[in-house]
Coordinates of C-alpha atoms in Angstrom, one line a residue:
Chain A
M1 CA -14.0 4.4 -24.6
R2 CA -11.6 1.5 -24.6
T3 CA -8.0 2.0 -25.7
T4 CA -5.0 -0.2 -26.3
T5 CA -2.2 1.8 -24.9
G6 CA -0.4 -1.1 -23.4
F7 CA -1.2 -0.3 -19.7
S8 CA -2.7 -3.8 -19.4
D9 CA 0.7 -5.5 -19.5
K10 CA 2.0 -3.2 -16.7
I11 CA -1.1 -3.7 -14.6
R12 CA -0.9 -7.5 -15.0
E13 CA 2.8 -7.4 -14.1
V14 CA 2.3 -5.2 -11.0
A15 CA -0.8 -7.1 -9.9
V16 CA 0.8 -10.6 -10.1
E17 CA 3.8 -9.3 -8.2
T18 CA 1.6 -7.7 -5.6
F19 CA -0.5 -10.9 -5.0
E20 CA 2.6 -13.0 -4.9
M21 CA 4.5 -10.9 -2.4
M22 CA 1.6 -9.7 -0.2
S23 CA -0.6 -12.7 -0.1
Y24 CA 1.2 -15.7 -1.5
M25 CA -1.2 -16.1 -4.4
F26 CA 0.2 -17.2 -7.7
P27 CA -1.1 -16.9 -11.3
L28 CA -2.4 -19.9 -13.1
E29 CA -1.1 -21.0 -16.5
D30 CA -3.6 -20.6 -19.3
S31 CA -3.9 -24.3 -19.5
E32 CA -4.9 -24.5 -15.8
V33 CA -7.8 -22.1 -16.2
S34 CA -11.1 -24.0 -16.5
S35 CA -14.0 -22.8 -18.7
E36 CA -16.0 -22.1 -15.5
Q37 CA -13.2 -19.8 -14.3
Q38 CA -13.4 -17.9 -17.6
V39 CA -16.8 -16.5 -16.6
L40 CA -16.7 -13.8 -14.0
P41 CA -19.3 -14.4 -11.2
D42 CA -22.0 -11.8 -10.5
D43 CA -21.4 -11.6 -6.7
M44 CA -18.1 -9.8 -6.9
V45 CA -17.1 -7.1 -4.4
A46 CA -14.9 -4.2 -5.4
S47 CA -12.4 -1.7 -4.0
V48 CA -11.9 1.6 -5.6
V49 CA -9.1 4.2 -5.6
R50 CA -9.0 7.5 -7.4
F51 CA -6.0 9.5 -8.5
D52 CA -5.5 13.0 -9.8
G53 CA -2.6 15.3 -10.7
A54 CA -0.8 14.5 -14.0
A55 CA -3.9 12.5 -15.0
K56 CA -7.2 11.9 -13.4
G57 CA -8.9 8.5 -13.0
G58 CA -9.1 5.5 -10.8
M59 CA -8.7 1.8 -10.5
V60 CA -11.3 -0.8 -9.5
L61 CA -10.4 -4.3 -8.2
R62 CA -13.2 -6.9 -8.3
A63 CA -13.1 -10.3 -6.7
T64 CA -15.5 -12.8 -5.1
P65 CA -16.2 -12.7 -1.4
D66 CA -14.4 -16.1 -1.0
F67 CA -11.3 -14.7 -2.7
V68 CA -11.3 -11.6 -0.5
T69 CA -11.4 -13.9 2.6
S70 CA -8.4 -15.9 1.3
L71 CA -6.6 -12.6 0.5
A72 CA -7.0 -11.3 4.1
V73 CA -6.2 -14.6 5.7
N74 CA -3.0 -15.0 3.6
M75 CA -1.9 -11.4 4.0
L76 CA -2.2 -11.4 7.8
G77 CA -1.3 -15.0 8.5
I78 CA -4.5 -15.6 10.5
E79 CA -7.1 -18.3 10.7
E80 CA -10.1 -16.1 10.3
A81 CA -10.5 -12.6 9.1
S82 CA -12.9 -10.0 10.3
E83 CA -15.0 -7.9 7.8
E84 CA -12.7 -4.9 8.5
Q85 CA -9.6 -7.0 7.8
K86 CA -11.1 -8.3 4.5
E87 CA -12.1 -4.8 3.4
G88 CA -8.7 -3.5 4.4
A89 CA -6.9 -6.2 2.5
L90 CA -8.9 -5.5 -0.7
C91 CA -8.3 -1.8 -0.4
E92 CA -4.6 -2.2 0.3
I93 CA -4.1 -4.3 -2.8
V94 CA -5.8 -1.9 -5.1
N95 CA -3.8 0.9 -3.5
I96 CA -0.5 -0.8 -4.2
I97 CA -1.4 -1.8 -7.7
C98 CA -2.7 1.7 -8.6
G99 CA 0.3 3.3 -6.8
N100 CA 2.7 1.4 -9.0
V101 CA 0.7 1.9 -12.2
A102 CA 0.1 5.6 -11.8
P103 CA 3.7 6.6 -12.6
L104 CA 2.8 5.6 -16.2
F105 CA 0.6 8.7 -16.4
K106 CA 3.4 11.1 -15.2
K107 CA 3.9 14.1 -17.3
G108 CA 7.4 15.6 -16.8
E109 CA 7.6 16.7 -13.2
E110 CA 3.9 16.4 -12.7
I111 CA 2.9 13.3 -10.8
C112 CA -0.3 11.5 -9.9
Y113 CA -1.7 11.7 -6.3
I114 CA -3.4 8.5 -5.1
R115 CA -6.4 9.1 -2.9
P116 CA -7.5 6.8 0.0
P117 CA -9.1 3.6 -1.3
R118 CA -12.6 2.4 -0.3
I119 CA -15.0 -0.4 -0.8
A120 CA -17.5 0.2 -3.5
G121 CA -21.2 0.0 -2.6
P122 CA -23.2 -3.0 -4.0
E123 CA -25.1 -0.7 -6.4
E124 CA -22.0 1.1 -7.6
R125 CA -20.9 0.0 -11.1
P126 CA -17.3 0.8 -12.1
D127 CA -18.3 2.4 -15.4
D128 CA -20.7 4.7 -13.6
L129 CA -17.9 5.8 -11.1
F130 CA -15.7 6.9 -13.9
R131 CA -17.8 8.2 -16.8
N132 CA -16.4 9.2 -20.2
L133 CA -12.9 8.0 -19.4
C134 CA -10.5 5.8 -21.3
H135 CA -10.4 2.4 -19.6
E136 CA -8.7 -0.9 -19.7
S137 CA -9.5 -4.2 -18.1
V138 CA -7.3 -7.0 -16.9
I139 CA -8.5 -10.4 -15.7
I140 CA -6.0 -12.5 -13.7
H141 CA -6.6 -16.1 -12.7
L142 CA -4.8 -16.9 -9.5
D143 CA -4.7 -20.2 -7.6
E144 CA -7.2 -18.8 -5.0
G145 CA -9.6 -17.3 -7.6
T146 CA -10.1 -14.8 -10.3
V147 CA -9.8 -11.0 -10.1
E148 CA -10.7 -8.2 -12.5
I149 CA -8.8 -4.9 -12.5
L150 CA -10.1 -1.9 -14.3
V151 CA -8.2 1.3 -14.8
Y152 CA -9.9 4.5 -15.9
Y153 CA -7.9 7.6 -16.9
T154 CA -7.9 10.9 -18.6
R155 CA -5.7 13.9 -18.8
T156 CA -6.0 16.8 -16.4
E157 CA -7.8 19.0 -18.9
E158 CA -10.8 16.6 -18.7
A159 CA -13.0 16.3 -15.7
V160 CA -13.6 13.1 -13.9
Chain B
M1 CA 21.4 7.4 19.2
Q2 CA 25.0 6.1 19.2
L3 CA 25.6 3.3 16.7
A4 CA 27.1 1.1 19.4
N5 CA 23.9 1.4 21.4
R6 CA 21.7 0.5 18.4
H7 CA 23.2 -3.0 18.4
K8 CA 22.2 -3.6 22.0
M9 CA 18.8 -1.9 22.3
K10 CA 15.4 -3.2 21.7
L11 CA 13.5 -1.0 19.3
N12 CA 10.3 0.9 20.0
I13 CA 8.6 1.2 16.6
L14 CA 5.8 3.5 15.6
V15 CA 3.7 2.2 12.7
T16 CA 1.7 5.0 11.1
D17 CA -0.9 3.9 8.6
D18 CA -4.6 4.7 8.2
C19 CA -5.4 1.1 7.3
S20 CA -5.6 -1.2 10.4
T21 CA -5.0 -4.2 8.2
V22 CA -1.7 -2.8 7.0
R23 CA -0.7 -1.9 10.6
L24 CA -1.4 -5.4 11.6
L25 CA 0.5 -6.8 8.6
I26 CA 3.5 -4.7 9.4
S27 CA 3.4 -5.4 13.1
K28 CA 3.1 -9.1 12.7
T29 CA 5.9 -9.2 10.1
I30 CA 8.2 -7.3 12.4
R31 CA 7.3 -9.5 15.4
L32 CA 8.2 -12.6 13.3
S33 CA 11.4 -11.1 11.9
D34 CA 13.7 -12.0 14.7
L35 CA 14.6 -8.4 15.2
P36 CA 15.1 -6.9 18.7
V37 CA 11.8 -5.2 19.2
D38 CA 10.3 -4.0 22.4
R39 CA 7.1 -2.2 21.7
I40 CA 5.2 -1.6 18.5
I41 CA 3.0 1.5 18.8
E42 CA 0.3 2.2 16.2
A43 CA -1.1 5.4 14.8
E44 CA -3.7 5.9 12.1
N45 CA -2.6 9.3 10.8
G46 CA 0.2 11.8 11.1
A47 CA -1.4 13.8 13.9
E48 CA -1.8 10.7 16.1
G49 CA 1.7 9.7 15.2
L50 CA 3.1 12.9 16.5
K51 CA 1.0 12.5 19.7
Q52 CA 2.5 9.0 20.2
M53 CA 6.0 10.4 19.7
A54 CA 5.4 13.0 22.4
E55 CA 4.3 10.3 24.8
N56 CA 6.6 7.4 24.0
R57 CA 10.2 6.7 23.2
V58 CA 10.3 6.0 19.5
D59 CA 13.4 4.5 17.8
L60 CA 12.0 4.0 14.3
I61 CA 9.0 5.1 12.4
L62 CA 7.3 3.1 9.6
M63 CA 5.1 5.6 7.8
D64 CA 2.5 5.6 5.1
I65 CA 2.2 8.8 3.0
N66 CA -1.4 8.7 2.0
M67 CA -3.4 9.2 5.2
P68 CA -6.5 11.3 6.0
E69 CA -6.4 14.2 8.6
M70 CA -2.6 14.5 8.5
D71 CA -0.6 12.7 5.8
G72 CA 2.9 11.5 6.0
V73 CA 4.5 14.4 4.2
T74 CA 3.0 16.8 6.8
M75 CA 4.1 14.6 9.6
L76 CA 7.6 14.7 8.3
E77 CA 7.4 18.5 8.1
H78 CA 6.5 18.7 11.8
M79 CA 9.3 16.3 12.6
R80 CA 11.8 18.5 10.7
M81 CA 11.1 21.4 12.9
N82 CA 12.0 19.4 16.1
P83 CA 15.7 18.7 16.4
E84 CA 14.9 15.6 18.6
Y85 CA 12.4 14.1 16.1
R86 CA 14.4 14.7 13.0
K87 CA 17.1 12.3 14.1
I88 CA 14.6 9.4 14.4
P89 CA 15.0 7.0 11.5
V90 CA 11.9 7.0 9.2
L91 CA 11.1 4.2 6.8
V92 CA 8.5 5.4 4.3
V93 CA 6.5 2.3 3.3
T94 CA 4.6 3.3 0.1
A95 CA 3.8 2.5 -3.5
E96 CA 6.0 3.9 -6.2
S97 CA 3.9 7.0 -7.1
N98 CA 4.1 8.5 -3.6
K99 CA 7.9 8.5 -3.3
Q100 CA 8.2 11.7 -5.4
R101 CA 5.9 13.5 -2.9
V102 CA 8.4 13.1 -0.1
P103 CA 11.1 15.8 0.2
T104 CA 14.1 14.1 1.7
T105 CA 16.9 16.6 1.5
D106 CA 16.8 18.0 5.0
M107 CA 15.9 14.8 6.9
D108 CA 18.8 13.1 8.7
N109 CA 17.7 9.5 8.3
I110 CA 15.0 8.6 5.9
A111 CA 14.6 5.6 3.6
F112 CA 11.9 4.0 1.4
L113 CA 10.4 0.5 1.3
S114 CA 8.3 0.1 -1.8
K115 CA 5.0 -1.8 -1.7
P116 CA 4.6 -4.6 -2.4
F117 CA 7.2 -6.0 0.0
T118 CA 8.1 -9.4 1.4
P119 CA 8.9 -10.0 5.1
Q120 CA 12.6 -10.3 4.2
L121 CA 12.6 -6.9 2.4
L122 CA 10.9 -5.3 5.4
R123 CA 13.4 -6.9 7.8
D124 CA 16.4 -5.8 5.7
A125 CA 15.1 -2.2 5.4
V126 CA 14.7 -2.0 9.2
I127 CA 18.2 -3.4 9.7
N128 CA 19.7 -1.0 7.2
I129 CA 18.1 2.1 8.6
T130 CA 18.5 1.4 12.3
G131 CA 21.8 -0.6 12.4
V132 CA 20.3 -3.2 14.7
T133 CA 21.1 -6.9 14.3
N134 CA 19.1 -10.0 15.1
S135 CA 17.7 -10.3 18.6

C-alpha cells in the first residue's frame, strides 16, 4: 500500500544531510544523473532498522557493495575497510536517518523507539520484512553512487 | 572537578556504543580534534560502561542510547544513584527520536549531540560540557 503523505521529502532531506555530514558524500543534480544510474542494480545490500511505540514499522537502506565500501572508508577516514566496518557504517546511516524521521510518527507524548539496526540477509526482500504496511521509497543519487531508502509504517493498532 | 583544573587536565573519555564503527568514528574524530585527551576507553553497552567506570578514571562519557544488554537510559539511572558518577559530564550522542527517552532533570551535567554530526560539532560539544580548551 503506497501512500503520498509527504514523508519522502523529509527522508530525502535527512538522508542528504546525513551522507554529507557523516561521509562527505554529496547529492548529484538531476542533470548529472546518467540513464545508467537511473536503474538500480540487482546486487544491492541492505541494512534494516525497526521502530515501534507511537507507530510501528521500519526503514531499509539499499546500496551497492562498492558504495558501502566508500561509505565506510569516508566515514572512518581509512584506506581500507573491514567487512565489520562496512556493515557498521551501513547500519549506522540507516539508524541515523530513521532516528530523525521517526519523530514524524509521534502522537502527542507517545514517541517511537528505534531498535538496533542489522544487515538484511541476501534472501530477505524489504516488502517481505514489513508486510501490509504503508510504505514510501526515496532514491538518492550521490557522487559515490545511488541509494534507495524505504520506510514502512503503520499505527500501533496494527501489527507489524 | 574544579573548573580551573579542567583547563589543565587531559581527559579520559569513555565512548559507549554498541557499534564498533561508531566507536572508532568518535574516537578518531576526538583524536584529530586538538583537544587535550589522554585515554579513550570503549564500551559496547551500558553494563560494560559502568564496569569501565569502576576500573578507570573517567572525565567524560559519550553515550549512545540504543544499545543491547543495558541501554544508555539504564546506564544513566545507575549513574544517578552514585554521587561520584552523577557529576561526570555525559554527552548523549543520538538521533533526534531518542532524545525524548532521556530523563535529564536530576543529572548534574548532561548534554546532547544530535546525529548526524560533523567533527566540529563534536569538538564544540566536548568543549562546552567539559570546559576544556585546546591542547
